[in-house]
Amino acid sequence: MAGKPGRPGAAKGKKGMRVGTGGHGKQALEGRGPTPKAEDRPYHKAYKAKAAAEKHRAATGATPIRRGEFLAPAARTAGSAGAAARSGQRVAKAADASEVLSGRNSVVEALRSKVPATALFIAARIEMDDRVKESIKIAGSRGIAVNEITRPEMDRMTGFDSVHQGIALQVPPYKYQHPMELLDLVLSRGQKPLFVALDGITDPRNLGAIIRSVAAFGGQGVILPQRRSTGVTASAWKTSAGAAARVPVALAANLNSTLKEFKKRGVFVVGLDGDGDMSLPNFDLATEPVLLVVGSEGKGLSRLVTENCDAVLSIPIARDTESLNAGIAASVTLYEISKRRAALKR
């Protein structure tokens, strides 16, 4: 008698426990582990780019550069990075915060403004125009090394998405000071402190303008927070019109802690914000030791910084004007403080 036909697709064989492999397939199940970084894979173009960059550094002694944004020590917003790109300035960040400025207009303007630089790079077989010739001439007169490199090396140095136009300028990292050391120095000279601290300023051009105003109206220094702030880049140096060489810039690991320390030393911390509770014409602390804190144009002062201020000033403006640029607002306030201090001396 024929057996019962099986169900189509059903497994053949006996029911019950199956015998395992005894661990022979364990290694296959574990996989190959995490994927190596692109620059660590010999067959990847990133590996070749890294090797070429190291070869170039060994030959020229140039500071290591990698793609990215210059951070003061902190981060720059996408808006400010976009502004830099629109102005033709391409920036790369190094592990030691060195900066590479590229583009013919940007490089020649930086050299004209006497921005500190360590090396000028020219791409091989570059089409020489007046800007390139002037850049080479200024670099030679200032003792800046001029190096000729290949275009692929220039691409890697400035970032593959930049339009370097065959020329780049390497700027050394800015040497920041300590806020309390600046205050001690001013007090030791018998001077009345006048400092400006920035809270959330990410545009280097605003920083440069503020440095210039501090120099013009008798201030002794600028304080930057270590996070969420721009730094003294080539763009900031250029905007300052050389004032960055005279006005020291300090770096605060924690801005709120620095404000509290200044208050303990007898310095009045005064915020500058569009929603301030005191109008600038009514400000009666101008002749006292002052640390002026400037907030960003969009967000103003942060909550904790506002709480640590002895007063928060606002500048009276026409109703049709929504707000003032941070650099302009700082300049107006510093002028008012310097005017009142000068009147007191008479």
mmCIF file with all atom_site columns, N, CA and C in Angstrom, residues 39 45-46 49 53 57 64-71 90-95 98 100 152-162:
data_model
loop_
_atom_site.group_PDB
_atom_site.id
_atom_site.type_symbol
_atom_site.label_atom_id
_atom_site.label_alt_id
_atom_site.label_comp_id
_atom_site.label_asym_id
_atom_site.label_entity_id
_atom_site.label_seq_id
_atom_site.pdbx_PDB_ins_code
_atom_site.Cartn_x
_atom_site.Cartn_y
_atom_site.Cartn_z
_atom_site.occupancy
_atom_site.B_iso_or_equiv
_atom_site.pdbx_formal_charge
_atom_site.auth_seq_id
_atom_site.auth_comp_id
_atom_site.auth_asym_id
_atom_site.auth_atom_id
_atom_site.pdbx_PDB_model_num
ATOM 1  N N  . GLU A 1 39  ? 40.799 56.749 5.231  1.00 0.00 ? 39  GLU A N  1
ATOM 2  C CA . GLU A 1 39  ? 42.221 57.085 5.120  1.00 0.00 ? 39  GLU A CA 1
ATOM 3  C C  . GLU A 1 39  ? 43.132 55.950 5.559  1.00 0.00 ? 39  GLU A C  1
ATOM 4  N N  . LYS A 1 45  ? 41.014 56.500 -2.138 1.00 0.00 ? 45  LYS A N  1
ATOM 5  C CA . LYS A 1 45  ? 41.703 57.740 -2.537 1.00 0.00 ? 45  LYS A CA 1
ATOM 6  C C  . LYS A 1 45  ? 42.070 58.595 -1.322 1.00 0.00 ? 45  LYS A C  1
ATOM 7  N N  . ALA A 1 46  ? 41.317 58.461 -0.231 1.00 0.00 ? 46  ALA A N  1
ATOM 8  C CA . ALA A 1 46  ? 41.644 59.229 0.978  1.00 0.00 ? 46  ALA A CA 1
ATOM 9  C C  . ALA A 1 46  ? 42.979 58.793 1.557  1.00 0.00 ? 46  ALA A C  1
ATOM 10 N N  . ALA A 1 49  ? 45.609 60.433 -0.564 1.00 0.00 ? 49  ALA A N  1
ATOM 11 C CA . ALA A 1 49  ? 45.682 61.871 -0.271 1.00 0.00 ? 49  ALA A CA 1
ATOM 12 C C  . ALA A 1 49  ? 46.427 62.126 1.030  1.00 0.00 ? 49  ALA A C  1
ATOM 13 N N  . ALA A 1 53  ? 49.908 64.171 1.457  1.00 0.00 ? 53  ALA A N  1
ATOM 14 C CA . ALA A 1 53  ? 49.986 65.330 2.354  1.00 0.00 ? 53  ALA A CA 1
ATOM 15 C C  . ALA A 1 53  ? 51.146 65.181 3.337  1.00 0.00 ? 53  ALA A C  1
ATOM 16 N N  . ARG A 1 57  ? 54.388 67.632 3.754  1.00 0.00 ? 57  ARG A N  1
ATOM 17 C CA . ARG A 1 57  ? 54.775 68.235 5.033  1.00 0.00 ? 57  ARG A CA 1
ATOM 18 C C  . ARG A 1 57  ? 56.230 67.914 5.366  1.00 0.00 ? 57  ARG A C  1
ATOM 19 N N  . PRO A 1 64  ? 50.625 70.796 9.639  1.00 0.00 ? 64  PRO A N  1
ATOM 20 C CA . PRO A 1 64  ? 49.588 69.907 9.139  1.00 0.00 ? 64  PRO A CA 1
ATOM 21 C C  . PRO A 1 64  ? 48.260 70.638 8.978  1.00 0.00 ? 64  PRO A C  1
ATOM 22 N N  . ILE A 1 65  ? 47.620 70.439 7.833  1.00 0.00 ? 65  ILE A N  1
ATOM 23 C CA . ILE A 1 65  ? 46.342 71.087 7.546  1.00 0.00 ? 65  ILE A CA 1
ATOM 24 C C  . ILE A 1 65  ? 45.338 70.021 7.148  1.00 0.00 ? 65  ILE A C  1
ATOM 25 N N  . ARG A 1 66  ? 44.126 70.153 7.620  1.00 0.00 ? 66  ARG A N  1
ATOM 26 C CA . ARG A 1 66  ? 43.062 69.280 7.147  1.00 0.00 ? 66  ARG A CA 1
ATOM 27 C C  . ARG A 1 66  ? 41.832 70.121 6.883  1.00 0.00 ? 66  ARG A C  1
ATOM 28 N N  . ARG A 1 67  ? 40.929 69.562 6.123  1.00 0.00 ? 67  ARG A N  1
ATOM 29 C CA . ARG A 1 67  ? 39.740 70.305 5.746  1.00 0.00 ? 67  ARG A CA 1
ATOM 30 C C  . ARG A 1 67  ? 38.875 70.598 6.959  1.00 0.00 ? 67  ARG A C  1
ATOM 31 N N  . GLY A 1 68  ? 38.115 71.685 6.853  1.00 0.00 ? 68  GLY A N  1
ATOM 32 C CA . GLY A 1 68  ? 37.197 72.017 7.931  1.00 0.00 ? 68  GLY A CA 1
ATOM 33 C C  . GLY A 1 68  ? 37.127 73.499 8.127  1.00 0.00 ? 68  GLY A C  1
ATOM 34 N N  . GLU A 1 69  ? 36.584 73.924 9.256  1.00 0.00 ? 69  GLU A N  1
ATOM 35 C CA . GLU A 1 69  ? 36.433 75.329 9.560  1.00 0.00 ? 69  GLU A CA 1
ATOM 36 C C  . GLU A 1 69  ? 37.397 75.723 10.654 1.00 0.00 ? 69  GLU A C  1
ATOM 37 N N  . PHE A 1 70  ? 37.815 76.990 10.598 1.00 0.00 ? 70  PHE A N  1
ATOM 38 C CA . PHE A 1 70  ? 38.626 77.494 11.707 1.00 0.00 ? 70  PHE A CA 1
ATOM 39 C C  . PHE A 1 70  ? 37.719 77.766 12.891 1.00 0.00 ? 70  PHE A C  1
ATOM 40 N N  . LEU A 1 71  ? 38.077 77.257 14.065 1.00 0.00 ? 71  LEU A N  1
ATOM 41 C CA . LEU A 1 71  ? 37.298 77.507 15.253 1.00 0.00 ? 71  LEU A CA 1
ATOM 42 C C  . LEU A 1 71  ? 38.157 78.332 16.193 1.00 0.00 ? 71  LEU A C  1
ATOM 43 N N  . ARG A 1 90  ? 38.466 80.799 1.761  1.00 0.00 ? 90  ARG A N  1
ATOM 44 C CA . ARG A 1 90  ? 38.354 79.383 2.074  1.00 0.00 ? 90  ARG A CA 1
ATOM 45 C C  . ARG A 1 90  ? 39.287 79.078 3.221  1.00 0.00 ? 90  ARG A C  1
ATOM 46 N N  . VAL A 1 91  ? 38.735 78.441 4.234  1.00 0.00 ? 91  VAL A N  1
ATOM 47 C CA . VAL A 1 91  ? 39.529 78.244 5.434  1.00 0.00 ? 91  VAL A CA 1
ATOM 48 C C  . VAL A 1 91  ? 39.636 76.769 5.738  1.00 0.00 ? 91  VAL A C  1
ATOM 49 N N  . ALA A 1 92  ? 40.824 76.319 6.140  1.00 0.00 ? 92  ALA A N  1
ATOM 50 C CA . ALA A 1 92  ? 41.022 74.949 6.586  1.00 0.00 ? 92  ALA A CA 1
ATOM 51 C C  . ALA A 1 92  ? 41.544 74.989 7.997  1.00 0.00 ? 92  ALA A C  1
ATOM 52 N N  . LYS A 1 93  ? 41.137 74.034 8.806  1.00 0.00 ? 93  LYS A N  1
ATOM 53 C CA . LYS A 1 93  ? 41.573 74.006 10.197 1.00 0.00 ? 93  LYS A CA 1
ATOM 54 C C  . LYS A 1 93  ? 42.629 72.948 10.400 1.00 0.00 ? 93  LYS A C  1
ATOM 55 N N  . ALA A 1 94  ? 43.651 73.293 11.135 1.00 0.00 ? 94  ALA A N  1
ATOM 56 C CA . ALA A 1 94  ? 44.694 72.344 11.484 1.00 0.00 ? 94  ALA A CA 1
ATOM 57 C C  . ALA A 1 94  ? 44.493 71.905 12.909 1.00 0.00 ? 94  ALA A C  1
ATOM 58 N N  . ALA A 1 95  ? 45.218 70.855 13.281 1.00 0.00 ? 95  ALA A N  1
ATOM 59 C CA . ALA A 1 95  ? 45.089 70.364 14.647 1.00 0.00 ? 95  ALA A CA 1
ATOM 60 C C  . ALA A 1 95  ? 45.522 71.434 15.636 1.00 0.00 ? 95  ALA A C  1
ATOM 61 N N  . SER A 1 98  ? 45.878 76.270 12.926 1.00 0.00 ? 98  SER A N  1
ATOM 62 C CA . SER A 1 98  ? 46.411 77.077 11.843 1.00 0.00 ? 98  SER A CA 1
ATOM 63 C C  . SER A 1 98  ? 45.316 77.249 10.798 1.00 0.00 ? 98  SER A C  1
ATOM 64 N N  . VAL A 1 100 ? 44.341 78.321 6.611  1.00 0.00 ? 100 VAL A N  1
ATOM 65 C CA . VAL A 1 100 ? 44.770 78.529 5.241  1.00 0.00 ? 100 VAL A CA 1
ATOM 66 C C  . VAL A 1 100 ? 43.730 79.385 4.541  1.00 0.00 ? 100 VAL A C  1
ATOM 67 N N  . PRO A 1 152 ? 47.112 69.342 -7.319 1.00 0.00 ? 152 PRO A N  1
ATOM 68 C CA . PRO A 1 152 ? 46.489 68.375 -6.400 1.00 0.00 ? 152 PRO A CA 1
ATOM 69 C C  . PRO A 1 152 ? 46.844 68.639 -4.938 1.00 0.00 ? 152 PRO A C  1
ATOM 70 N N  . GLU A 1 153 ? 48.093 69.035 -4.693 1.00 0.00 ? 153 GLU A N  1
ATOM 71 C CA . GLU A 1 153 ? 48.484 69.361 -3.319 1.00 0.00 ? 153 GLU A CA 1
ATOM 72 C C  . GLU A 1 153 ? 47.743 70.604 -2.825 1.00 0.00 ? 153 GLU A C  1
ATOM 73 N N  . MET A 1 154 ? 47.548 71.573 -3.696 1.00 0.00 ? 154 MET A N  1
ATOM 74 C CA . MET A 1 154 ? 46.792 72.775 -3.347 1.00 0.00 ? 154 MET A CA 1
ATOM 75 C C  . MET A 1 154 ? 45.343 72.418 -3.050 1.00 0.00 ? 154 MET A C  1
ATOM 76 N N  . ASP A 1 155 ? 44.778 71.501 -3.833 1.00 0.00 ? 155 ASP A N  1
ATOM 77 C CA . ASP A 1 155 ? 43.400 71.056 -3.599 1.00 0.00 ? 155 ASP A CA 1
ATOM 78 C C  . ASP A 1 155 ? 43.256 70.431 -2.215 1.00 0.00 ? 155 ASP A C  1
ATOM 79 N N  . ARG A 1 156 ? 44.211 69.568 -1.867 1.00 0.00 ? 156 ARG A N  1
ATOM 80 C CA . ARG A 1 156 ? 44.144 68.893 -0.570 1.00 0.00 ? 156 ARG A CA 1
ATOM 81 C C  . ARG A 1 156 ? 44.333 69.884 0.574  1.00 0.00 ? 156 ARG A C  1
ATOM 82 N N  . MET A 1 157 ? 45.189 70.862 0.382  1.00 0.00 ? 157 MET A N  1
ATOM 83 C CA . MET A 1 157 ? 45.475 71.823 1.435  1.00 0.00 ? 157 MET A CA 1
ATOM 84 C C  . MET A 1 157 ? 44.280 72.722 1.728  1.00 0.00 ? 157 MET A C  1
ATOM 85 N N  . THR A 1 158 ? 43.602 73.185 0.681  1.00 0.00 ? 158 THR A N  1
ATOM 86 C CA . THR A 1 158 ? 42.525 74.156 0.859  1.00 0.00 ? 158 THR A CA 1
ATOM 87 C C  . THR A 1 158 ? 41.149 73.519 0.944  1.00 0.00 ? 158 THR A C  1
ATOM 88 N N  . GLY A 1 159 ? 41.061 72.220 0.638  1.00 0.00 ? 159 GLY A N  1
ATOM 89 C CA . GLY A 1 159 ? 39.747 71.577 0.629  1.00 0.00 ? 159 GLY A CA 1
ATOM 90 C C  . GLY A 1 159 ? 39.302 71.396 -0.806 1.00 0.00 ? 159 GLY A C  1
ATOM 91 N N  . PHE A 1 160 ? 38.870 70.215 -1.132 1.00 0.00 ? 160 PHE A N  1
ATOM 92 C CA . PHE A 1 160 ? 38.570 69.896 -2.524 1.00 0.00 ? 160 PHE A CA 1
ATOM 93 C C  . PHE A 1 160 ? 37.396 70.691 -3.081 1.00 0.00 ? 160 PHE A C  1
ATOM 94 N N  . ASP A 1 161 ? 36.554 71.263 -2.186 1.00 0.00 ? 161 ASP A N  1
ATOM 95 C CA . ASP A 1 161 ? 35.399 72.009 -2.663 1.00 0.00 ? 161 ASP A CA 1
ATOM 96 C C  . ASP A 1 161 ? 35.663 73.509 -2.747 1.00 0.00 ? 161 ASP A C  1
ATOM 97 N N  . SER A 1 162 ? 36.917 73.940 -2.554 1.00 0.00 ? 162 SER A N  1
ATOM 98 C CA . SER A 1 162 ? 37.227 75.365 -2.575 1.00 0.00 ? 162 SER A CA 1
ATOM 99 C C  . SER A 1 162 ? 37.696 75.804 -3.960 1.00 0.00 ? 162 SER A C  1
#
